Amino acid sequence: MTSAIEIVDLHKYFGELEVLKGIDCQVAEREVVCVIGPSGSGKSTLLRCVNRLEEPTSGTILIEGEDITDPDADVDRLRIRIGMVFQQFNLFPHLNVLRNLTIAQTKVLKRSQDEANEVARAVMERVGLLDKIDEYPIRLSGGQQQRVAIARALAMNPDMMLFDEPTSALDPELIGEVLDVMRGLARDGMTMMVVTHEMSFAREVADRVVFMDDGVVVEEGPPNETLTNPKTDRARRFLRMVQEK
Amino acid sequence: MALKPRQRRRLIRALMYGIFVAGFLLTIIVADWARIQRLFFNVDVMQQMLPDVLAIAARNTLVYTAGSFSFGLVLALILALMKLSTIKPYRLFATWYIELFRGLPALITIILFGFGLPIAFDGFRLPGGTLVTGSLALGVVAAAYMAETIRAGVLAVPRGQTEAARSLGMSSSRALASIVLPQAFRIIIPPLTNEFVLLIKDTSLLFVLGTTPLTKELTKFARDFMTTTRNATPLTVAAIVYLLITLPLTYLVRRLERRAAVSR
């Protein structure tokens, strides 16, 4: 079976600085992989390379067997299959929630407005915010905005979802509602790659945890091994620091 | 005599008020009010100017402004996108264009369009008379200023907006048209309105293109009326009409700017 995401020997430089130093990593279909590690370790860059928001310097990334790093790849078409959720939500402030959810459906997938509206209502129901569908993003709390952002990605019927620290910009009391939605997605079998600092979420939801430090994958495995009995010193140190917090 | 700082401040303040009031009173006493009234606020002359000052002159001013603004805005958008382009010749061209037309007096550009083109292209004349030639010339100048405004607006939209749009499968041009530009224009409505006000006043330069009774804008109309009546009232009337158009617009800009500041 081909992996949903297969990353082979990925390198990324920002100028002189090597941020990713040869990453190999797979995400299977219906698998939830949490990427953890200290800030500056390259987690977000790795995630952003997967849908080529960041241009890899070298290496290959296959999306369901198709090479997205190929210069001739139709990146726009491949991105439709990859939903992405950002730390800063990035909802479109000039559009109301419904239009946020339908604009790409109509312009990219060429769905009719009626069909798009219907899909939008269904995904808003799924994230529990159907009553906010006519609001503008600015009127919503951070947690609600992030749930709308998840709904916006879902409306495109992606095969997989990337989450770039989806709760890091949220007030502590709003984190739970977003994690609940993500838990629901995982339960429904969505393929997910999640960069996160929420260790309890990783422990509970992830099928596999990837620990990154300084541009390399230091260790990976099931959460109850990697998060409980890490094999490497670096992972042990990081986890101790996180738990002391 | 040593004054305490507070007394000193009071004295200076009183002096400044005094100078102002004295100047004001002096003007009122010295001025020949009957003469001023006759030459600048002459009701007879005002009546003679109606209805043409509104039906022809003010109307032409507004039509020329609208023409040059719409043409200038389209051109400015193209230039702004060229300046933001990854293609170097586009960037260079836009930069040179902007520097050139911001550096020249608008009058020179207008004369170039009105009289330079026919010389350069052996009698070629733009169709459509003052409206087209004038709108093109003023639009070309205004575009240089507005291009920088639009570019600033585009750059003010957070990068995350483009990234979110691209991650949903939108092409870069689609993301620009549907996501970035609508937000950019919202940001730059106040400075664009300012540019519109500047254009209203710049249409007074279009007289150099030559006029007929039907193509005169406010300033030219007023000057000609001044010559025939040997009276300055037409200037006063033109000034009032200009202010009636520009003051509400500048007021609107202030309101929009305040609203933008609040929502941020």
Coordinates of C-alpha atoms in Angstrom, one line a residue:
Chain A
M1 CA 0.0 0.0 0.0
T2 CA 1.4 3.5 -0.8
S3 CA 1.7 5.9 2.1
A4 CA -0.4 9.0 2.2
I5 CA 2.8 11.0 2.7
E6 CA 6.3 9.7 2.1
I7 CA 9.2 12.0 2.7
V8 CA 12.6 10.9 1.5
D9 CA 15.9 12.5 2.4
L10 CA 14.5 16.0 2.7
H11 CA 16.9 18.9 3.0
K12 CA 15.9 22.6 3.4
Y13 CA 18.2 25.6 3.6
F14 CA 17.2 29.1 4.5
G15 CA 20.2 30.8 3.0
E16 CA 23.3 29.3 4.7
L17 CA 21.2 27.8 7.5
E18 CA 20.4 24.2 7.1
V19 CA 17.0 23.7 8.8
L20 CA 16.2 20.2 7.6
K21 CA 19.1 17.8 7.4
G22 CA 17.8 14.8 5.6
I23 CA 14.4 13.8 6.9
D24 CA 12.9 10.4 6.1
C25 CA 9.3 10.0 7.3
Q26 CA 6.1 8.3 6.2
V27 CA 2.5 8.8 7.2
A28 CA 0.2 5.9 6.3
E29 CA -3.4 6.2 5.3
R30 CA -5.7 6.9 8.3
E31 CA -2.6 7.3 10.5
V32 CA -2.2 10.2 13.0
V33 CA 1.4 11.3 13.3
C34 CA 2.3 13.9 15.9
V35 CA 5.6 15.8 15.3
I36 CA 7.1 17.1 18.5
G37 CA 10.4 18.8 19.5
P38 CA 11.9 22.0 20.7
S39 CA 11.2 25.2 18.8
G40 CA 13.6 25.8 16.0
S41 CA 13.9 22.1 15.4
G42 CA 12.4 22.3 11.9
K43 CA 9.0 20.8 12.6
S44 CA 6.9 23.5 11.0
T45 CA 9.3 23.8 8.1
L46 CA 8.9 20.0 7.5
L47 CA 5.1 20.3 7.6
R48 CA 5.1 23.3 5.2
C49 CA 7.3 21.4 2.8
V50 CA 4.7 18.7 2.5
N51 CA 2.3 20.9 0.6
R52 CA 5.2 23.0 -0.8
L53 CA 4.4 26.2 1.0
E54 CA 8.1 25.9 1.6
E55 CA 10.2 24.9 -1.3
P56 CA 12.5 22.0 -0.3
T57 CA 16.1 22.4 -1.3
S58 CA 16.5 18.7 -2.1
G59 CA 14.7 15.4 -1.5
T60 CA 11.4 13.9 -2.5
I61 CA 7.9 14.1 -1.0
L62 CA 5.3 11.7 -2.4
I63 CA 1.6 12.5 -1.8
E64 CA -0.3 9.2 -2.3
G65 CA 2.5 8.1 -4.6
E66 CA 2.7 11.4 -6.6
D67 CA 5.8 13.4 -6.4
I68 CA 4.9 17.0 -5.2
T69 CA 8.5 18.1 -5.3
D70 CA 8.7 17.4 -9.1
P71 CA 9.1 20.7 -10.9
D72 CA 6.4 19.6 -13.3
A73 CA 4.0 18.6 -10.6
D74 CA 0.6 20.2 -10.6
V75 CA 1.0 21.5 -7.1
D76 CA -2.4 23.3 -7.0
R77 CA -4.2 20.1 -7.8
L78 CA -2.2 18.1 -5.3
R79 CA -2.8 20.7 -2.6
I80 CA -6.6 20.1 -2.9
R81 CA -6.0 16.7 -1.3
I82 CA -4.0 18.2 1.6
G83 CA -6.0 20.2 4.1
M84 CA -3.9 22.6 6.1
V85 CA -4.6 24.3 9.5
F86 CA -2.3 27.2 10.6
Q87 CA -1.3 28.4 13.9
Q88 CA -2.7 31.9 13.1
F89 CA -6.0 30.5 11.7
N90 CA -5.6 32.7 8.6
L91 CA -9.3 32.9 8.0
F92 CA -10.2 35.5 5.3
P93 CA -11.4 38.5 7.3
H94 CA -13.2 40.2 4.4
L95 CA -15.5 37.2 3.9
N96 CA -18.1 35.8 6.3
V97 CA -17.7 32.2 7.5
L98 CA -19.9 30.7 4.8
R99 CA -17.9 32.5 2.0
N100 CA -14.7 31.4 3.8
L101 CA -15.8 27.9 3.4
T102 CA -17.3 28.1 -0.2
I103 CA -14.8 30.3 -2.1
A104 CA -12.3 27.6 -2.8
Q105 CA -15.0 25.1 -3.4
T106 CA -16.6 27.2 -6.2
K107 CA -13.4 28.7 -7.6
V108 CA -11.1 25.6 -7.4
L109 CA -13.4 22.6 -7.3
K110 CA -16.0 24.3 -9.6
R111 CA -18.8 23.2 -7.4
S112 CA -22.1 25.1 -7.8
Q113 CA -22.8 27.7 -5.1
D114 CA -25.7 25.6 -3.8
E115 CA -23.6 22.5 -3.5
A116 CA -20.8 24.4 -1.8
N117 CA -23.2 25.9 0.7
E118 CA -24.5 22.5 1.5
V119 CA -21.0 21.1 2.1
A120 CA -20.2 24.2 4.2
R121 CA -23.2 23.6 6.4
A122 CA -22.3 19.9 6.8
V123 CA -18.7 20.7 7.9
M124 CA -19.8 23.5 10.2
E125 CA -22.1 21.0 11.8
R126 CA -19.2 18.7 12.2
V127 CA -17.1 21.3 14.1
G128 CA -20.1 22.3 16.1
L129 CA -20.5 25.9 14.8
L130 CA -23.4 25.8 12.4
D131 CA -25.0 28.7 14.2
K132 CA -22.0 30.9 13.4
I133 CA -22.1 30.4 9.6
D134 CA -23.2 34.0 8.8
E135 CA -20.7 35.7 11.2
Y136 CA -17.5 37.4 10.1
P137 CA -14.3 35.8 11.5
I138 CA -13.5 38.8 13.7
R139 CA -16.6 38.2 15.7
L140 CA -15.5 34.7 16.7
S141 CA -13.2 33.6 19.6
G142 CA -9.8 32.2 18.8
G143 CA -11.0 28.6 19.4
Q144 CA -14.0 29.1 17.2
Q145 CA -11.9 30.7 14.4
Q146 CA -9.6 27.7 14.5
R147 CA -12.6 25.3 14.3
V148 CA -13.8 27.3 11.3
A149 CA -10.4 27.0 9.7
I150 CA -10.6 23.2 10.2
A151 CA -14.0 23.3 8.6
R152 CA -12.7 25.3 5.7
A153 CA -10.0 22.7 5.0
L154 CA -12.6 19.9 5.4
A155 CA -14.9 21.5 2.9
M156 CA -12.5 20.6 0.2
N157 CA -12.8 16.9 1.1
P158 CA -9.1 16.4 1.6
D159 CA -7.5 13.0 1.9
M160 CA -5.2 14.2 4.7
M161 CA -4.8 17.1 7.0
L162 CA -1.7 19.0 8.1
F163 CA -1.9 20.9 11.5
D164 CA 0.8 23.5 12.2
E165 CA 0.7 24.1 15.9
P166 CA -3.0 24.6 15.8
T167 CA -3.5 25.5 19.5
S168 CA -0.3 27.5 20.1
A169 CA -2.0 30.9 19.4
L170 CA -5.0 30.1 21.7
D171 CA -5.8 31.1 25.2
P172 CA -5.5 28.0 27.4
E173 CA -9.3 27.7 28.0
L174 CA -9.9 27.6 24.2
I175 CA -7.5 24.8 23.4
G176 CA -9.8 22.0 24.5
E177 CA -12.5 22.7 21.9
V178 CA -10.0 22.6 19.1
L179 CA -8.4 19.4 20.3
D180 CA -11.9 17.9 20.6
V181 CA -12.6 18.6 16.9
M182 CA -9.2 17.1 16.0
R183 CA -9.9 14.0 18.1
G184 CA -13.2 13.6 16.2
L185 CA -11.4 13.7 12.9
A186 CA -8.8 11.1 14.0
R187 CA -11.7 8.9 15.2
D188 CA -13.3 9.2 11.8
G189 CA -10.1 7.9 10.2
M190 CA -8.6 11.1 8.8
T191 CA -4.9 10.9 7.9
M192 CA -3.3 13.6 10.0
M193 CA 0.2 15.1 10.5
V194 CA 0.2 17.3 13.5
V195 CA 3.0 19.6 14.7
T196 CA 2.1 20.2 18.4
H197 CA 3.3 21.0 21.9
E198 CA 0.2 19.3 23.4
M199 CA 1.9 16.1 24.8
S200 CA -1.3 14.8 26.3
F201 CA -3.1 15.1 22.9
A202 CA -0.2 13.3 21.2
R203 CA -0.2 10.6 23.8
E204 CA -4.0 10.0 23.5
V205 CA -4.6 10.5 19.8
A206 CA -1.4 9.8 17.9
D207 CA -0.6 6.4 16.3
R208 CA 3.0 7.5 16.1
V209 CA 5.1 10.3 17.5
V210 CA 8.1 11.7 15.6
F211 CA 10.6 13.6 17.8
M212 CA 12.6 16.2 15.9
D213 CA 15.6 18.2 17.1
D214 CA 18.0 20.3 15.1
G215 CA 16.7 19.4 11.7
V216 CA 16.7 15.6 12.1
V217 CA 14.3 13.0 13.3
V218 CA 15.9 11.8 16.5
E219 CA 13.4 9.2 17.4
E220 CA 10.0 7.9 16.5
G221 CA 7.5 5.3 17.6
P222 CA 4.2 4.7 19.3
P223 CA 3.4 7.4 21.8
N224 CA 3.5 5.1 24.9
E225 CA 7.1 4.3 24.0
T226 CA 8.5 7.5 22.6
L227 CA 6.7 9.7 25.1
T228 CA 7.1 7.4 28.2
N229 CA 10.5 5.7 27.6
P230 CA 12.4 7.6 25.1
K231 CA 15.5 5.9 23.9
T232 CA 17.6 9.0 23.2
D233 CA 19.0 11.5 25.6
R234 CA 17.8 14.4 23.6
A235 CA 14.2 13.2 23.7
R236 CA 14.4 12.5 27.4
R237 CA 15.7 16.0 28.2
F238 CA 13.0 17.6 26.0
L239 CA 10.2 15.6 27.6
R240 CA 11.4 16.3 31.1
M241 CA 11.4 20.0 30.3
V242 CA 7.9 19.9 28.9
Q243 CA 6.6 18.0 31.8
E244 CA 8.1 20.3 34.4
K245 CA 6.2 23.2 32.8
Chain B
M1 CA 12.0 91.9 36.4
A2 CA 11.9 88.2 37.3
L3 CA 8.7 86.5 36.3
K4 CA 7.7 83.1 37.6
P5 CA 7.5 80.5 34.9
R6 CA 3.7 80.3 35.1
Q7 CA 3.3 84.1 34.8
R8 CA 5.7 84.0 31.9
R9 CA 3.7 81.4 30.1
R10 CA 0.5 83.4 30.7
L11 CA 2.0 86.6 29.4
I12 CA 3.2 84.9 26.2
R13 CA -0.2 83.4 25.6
A14 CA -1.9 86.7 26.1
L15 CA 0.5 88.3 23.6
M16 CA -0.2 85.7 21.0
Y17 CA -4.0 86.2 21.4
G18 CA -3.4 89.9 21.2
I19 CA -1.4 89.8 17.9
F20 CA -4.1 87.6 16.4
V21 CA -7.0 89.8 17.4
A22 CA -5.1 93.0 16.4
G23 CA -4.4 91.6 12.9
F24 CA -8.0 90.6 12.5
L25 CA -9.3 94.0 13.6
L26 CA -6.8 95.8 11.4
T27 CA -7.9 93.9 8.4
I28 CA -11.5 94.6 9.0
I29 CA -10.8 98.4 9.5
V30 CA -8.4 98.8 6.6
A31 CA -10.3 96.7 4.0
D32 CA -12.7 98.4 1.6
W33 CA -15.7 96.1 2.2
A34 CA -18.0 97.6 -0.3
R35 CA -15.3 97.2 -3.0
I36 CA -14.6 93.6 -2.0
Q37 CA -18.2 92.8 -2.0
R38 CA -18.6 94.3 -5.5
L39 CA -15.6 92.6 -7.0
F40 CA -15.6 89.2 -5.2
F41 CA -19.2 88.5 -4.0
N42 CA -21.2 90.2 -6.7
V43 CA -24.7 88.8 -6.8
D44 CA -25.4 90.0 -10.3
V45 CA -22.3 88.1 -11.6
M46 CA -23.3 85.1 -9.7
Q47 CA -26.6 85.0 -11.3
Q48 CA -25.1 85.4 -14.7
M49 CA -23.0 82.4 -14.1
L50 CA -25.9 80.1 -13.4
P51 CA -26.8 77.6 -14.6
D52 CA -23.6 77.0 -16.7
V53 CA -21.2 77.0 -13.8
L54 CA -23.0 73.9 -12.5
A55 CA -24.4 72.3 -15.7
I56 CA -21.3 72.7 -17.8
A57 CA -18.2 73.6 -15.7
A58 CA -18.7 71.6 -12.5
R59 CA -20.0 68.8 -14.5
N60 CA -17.0 68.7 -16.8
T61 CA -14.6 68.9 -13.8
L62 CA -16.3 65.8 -12.4
V63 CA -16.4 64.0 -15.7
Y64 CA -12.7 64.6 -16.3
T65 CA -11.9 63.5 -12.7
A66 CA -13.9 60.3 -13.1
G67 CA -12.3 59.6 -16.4
S68 CA -8.7 60.1 -15.3
F69 CA -9.3 58.3 -12.0
S70 CA -10.8 55.2 -13.5
F71 CA -8.1 55.0 -16.2
G72 CA -5.4 55.8 -13.6
L73 CA -6.7 53.2 -11.2
V74 CA -6.5 50.4 -13.8
L75 CA -3.1 51.5 -14.9
A76 CA -1.9 51.8 -11.3
L77 CA -3.1 48.3 -10.5
I78 CA -1.1 46.9 -13.5
L79 CA 2.0 48.9 -12.5
A80 CA 1.7 47.8 -8.8
L81 CA 1.5 44.2 -9.9
M82 CA 4.5 44.7 -12.3
K83 CA 6.4 46.2 -9.4
L84 CA 5.6 43.2 -7.2
S85 CA 6.3 40.8 -10.1
T86 CA 9.2 38.2 -10.0
I87 CA 10.1 39.2 -13.5
K88 CA 12.8 41.7 -13.3
P89 CA 12.1 43.8 -16.5
Y90 CA 8.5 44.3 -15.3
R91 CA 9.8 45.5 -11.9
L92 CA 12.3 47.9 -13.6
F93 CA 9.7 49.3 -16.0
A94 CA 7.3 50.0 -13.2
T95 CA 10.0 51.6 -11.1
W96 CA 11.1 53.9 -14.0
Y97 CA 7.5 54.7 -14.9
I98 CA 6.7 55.7 -11.3
E99 CA 9.8 57.8 -10.9
L100 CA 9.3 59.5 -14.2
F101 CA 5.7 60.6 -13.9
R102 CA 6.0 61.5 -10.2
G103 CA 9.0 63.6 -11.1
L104 CA 7.4 65.6 -13.9
P105 CA 5.0 68.5 -13.5
A106 CA 1.5 67.2 -14.5
L107 CA 1.3 70.1 -16.9
I108 CA 4.2 68.8 -19.0
T109 CA 2.5 65.4 -19.3
I110 CA -0.7 67.0 -20.4
I111 CA 1.0 69.1 -23.0
L112 CA 2.9 66.0 -24.2
F113 CA -0.4 64.2 -24.7
G114 CA -2.2 67.1 -26.3
F115 CA 0.6 68.5 -28.6
G116 CA 3.5 66.1 -28.4
L117 CA 1.7 63.1 -29.8
P118 CA 0.4 64.9 -32.9
I119 CA 3.9 66.1 -33.6
A120 CA 5.5 62.8 -32.9
F121 CA 3.0 60.8 -34.9
D122 CA 2.4 63.2 -37.8
G123 CA -0.9 64.7 -37.0
F124 CA -2.2 61.8 -35.0
R125 CA -4.9 63.0 -32.5
L126 CA -6.6 61.0 -29.9
P127 CA -10.3 60.8 -30.5
G128 CA -12.8 62.0 -28.0
G129 CA -11.4 65.5 -27.4
T130 CA -10.5 66.9 -24.0
L131 CA -12.2 64.1 -22.1
V132 CA -10.0 61.4 -23.6
T133 CA -6.8 63.3 -24.0
G134 CA -7.1 64.9 -20.6
S135 CA -8.2 61.6 -18.8
L136 CA -5.3 59.8 -20.4
A137 CA -2.7 62.4 -19.4
L138 CA -3.9 62.9 -15.9
G139 CA -4.5 59.2 -15.5
V140 CA -1.0 58.5 -16.5
V141 CA 0.3 60.8 -13.8
A142 CA -2.2 59.7 -11.1
A143 CA -1.3 56.0 -11.8
A144 CA 2.3 56.7 -10.8
Y145 CA 1.1 57.8 -7.3
M146 CA -1.6 55.2 -7.0
A147 CA 0.6 52.3 -8.0
E148 CA 2.7 52.9 -4.9
T149 CA -0.4 53.1 -2.8
I150 CA -1.8 49.8 -4.2
R151 CA 1.6 48.1 -3.8
A152 CA 1.7 49.2 -0.1
G153 CA -1.8 47.8 0.3
V154 CA -0.9 44.4 -1.2
L155 CA 2.1 44.2 1.0
A156 CA 0.0 45.1 4.1
V157 CA -2.1 41.9 3.7
P158 CA -0.5 39.2 5.9
R159 CA 1.4 36.4 4.1
G160 CA -0.7 33.9 5.9
Q161 CA -3.7 35.0 3.7
T162 CA -1.9 33.9 0.6
E163 CA -0.7 30.7 2.2
A164 CA -4.2 29.8 3.3
A165 CA -5.5 30.5 -0.2
R166 CA -2.8 28.5 -1.8
S167 CA -3.2 25.6 0.6
L168 CA -6.8 25.4 -0.5
G169 CA -5.6 24.8 -4.1
M170 CA -6.0 28.3 -5.4
S171 CA -3.5 29.4 -8.1
S172 CA -1.4 32.4 -7.3
S173 CA -3.4 34.7 -9.5
R174 CA -6.7 33.4 -8.1
A175 CA -5.4 34.0 -4.5
L176 CA -4.4 37.5 -5.5
A177 CA -7.7 38.3 -7.1
S178 CA -10.1 36.7 -4.6
I179 CA -8.2 37.0 -1.3
V180 CA -5.4 39.6 -1.4
L181 CA -6.6 42.4 -3.6
P182 CA -10.0 42.8 -1.9
Q183 CA -8.3 43.2 1.4
A184 CA -5.6 45.5 0.0
F185 CA -8.3 47.8 -1.5
R186 CA -10.1 48.0 1.8
I187 CA -6.9 49.2 3.4
I188 CA -6.1 51.8 0.7
I189 CA -9.6 53.4 0.3
P190 CA -8.6 56.5 2.3
P191 CA -5.4 57.2 0.4
L192 CA -7.2 56.5 -2.9
T193 CA -9.9 59.0 -2.0
N194 CA -7.2 61.5 -1.3
E195 CA -5.8 60.9 -4.7
F196 CA -9.3 61.5 -6.1
V197 CA -9.4 64.9 -4.4
L198 CA -6.0 65.8 -5.9
L199 CA -7.3 64.8 -9.3
I200 CA -10.3 67.1 -9.0
K201 CA -7.9 70.0 -8.5
D202 CA -5.5 68.9 -11.2
T203 CA -8.3 68.9 -13.9
S204 CA -7.9 72.7 -13.7
L205 CA -4.7 72.2 -15.7
L206 CA -6.6 70.7 -18.7
F207 CA -7.3 74.2 -20.1
V208 CA -3.9 74.0 -21.9
L209 CA -5.5 71.4 -24.3
G210 CA -7.7 74.2 -25.6
T211 CA -11.3 74.6 -24.8
T212 CA -14.7 75.2 -26.4
P213 CA -17.6 76.7 -24.4
L214 CA -18.8 73.1 -23.8
T215 CA -15.6 71.6 -22.6
K216 CA -14.5 74.2 -20.0
E217 CA -14.0 72.9 -16.5
L218 CA -14.5 75.1 -13.4
T219 CA -11.2 77.0 -13.3
K220 CA -11.1 77.9 -17.0
F221 CA -14.8 78.7 -17.0
A222 CA -14.2 81.1 -14.0
R223 CA -11.2 82.7 -15.6
D224 CA -13.0 83.4 -18.9
F225 CA -16.0 84.7 -17.0
M226 CA -13.7 87.0 -15.0
T227 CA -12.3 88.4 -18.2
T228 CA -15.7 89.2 -19.7
T229 CA -17.2 90.7 -16.5
R230 CA -14.0 92.3 -15.3
N231 CA -15.0 91.1 -11.9
A232 CA -13.4 88.4 -9.6
T233 CA -16.7 86.9 -8.4
P234 CA -16.4 83.9 -10.8
L235 CA -13.2 82.9 -8.9
T236 CA -15.1 83.0 -5.6
V237 CA -17.9 80.9 -7.1
A238 CA -15.5 78.3 -8.5
A239 CA -13.7 78.1 -5.2
I240 CA -17.0 77.5 -3.4
V241 CA -18.0 74.8 -5.9
Y242 CA -14.5 73.1 -5.5
L243 CA -14.9 73.1 -1.7
L244 CA -18.5 71.8 -1.9
I245 CA -17.0 68.8 -3.7
T246 CA -13.7 68.3 -1.9
L247 CA -14.7 69.0 1.7
P248 CA -17.2 66.2 2.0
L249 CA -14.7 63.8 0.5
T250 CA -11.9 64.8 2.9
Y251 CA -14.4 64.4 5.7
L252 CA -15.2 60.9 4.4
V253 CA -11.5 60.1 4.3
R254 CA -11.1 61.1 7.9
R255 CA -14.0 58.9 8.9
L256 CA -12.8 55.9 7.0
E257 CA -9.3 56.3 8.5
R258 CA -10.7 56.5 12.0
R259 CA -12.8 53.4 11.3
A260 CA -9.8 51.5 10.0
A261 CA -7.8 52.5 13.0
V262 CA -10.5 51.3 15.4
S263 CA -11.0 47.9 13.6
R264 CA -7.3 47.1 13.8

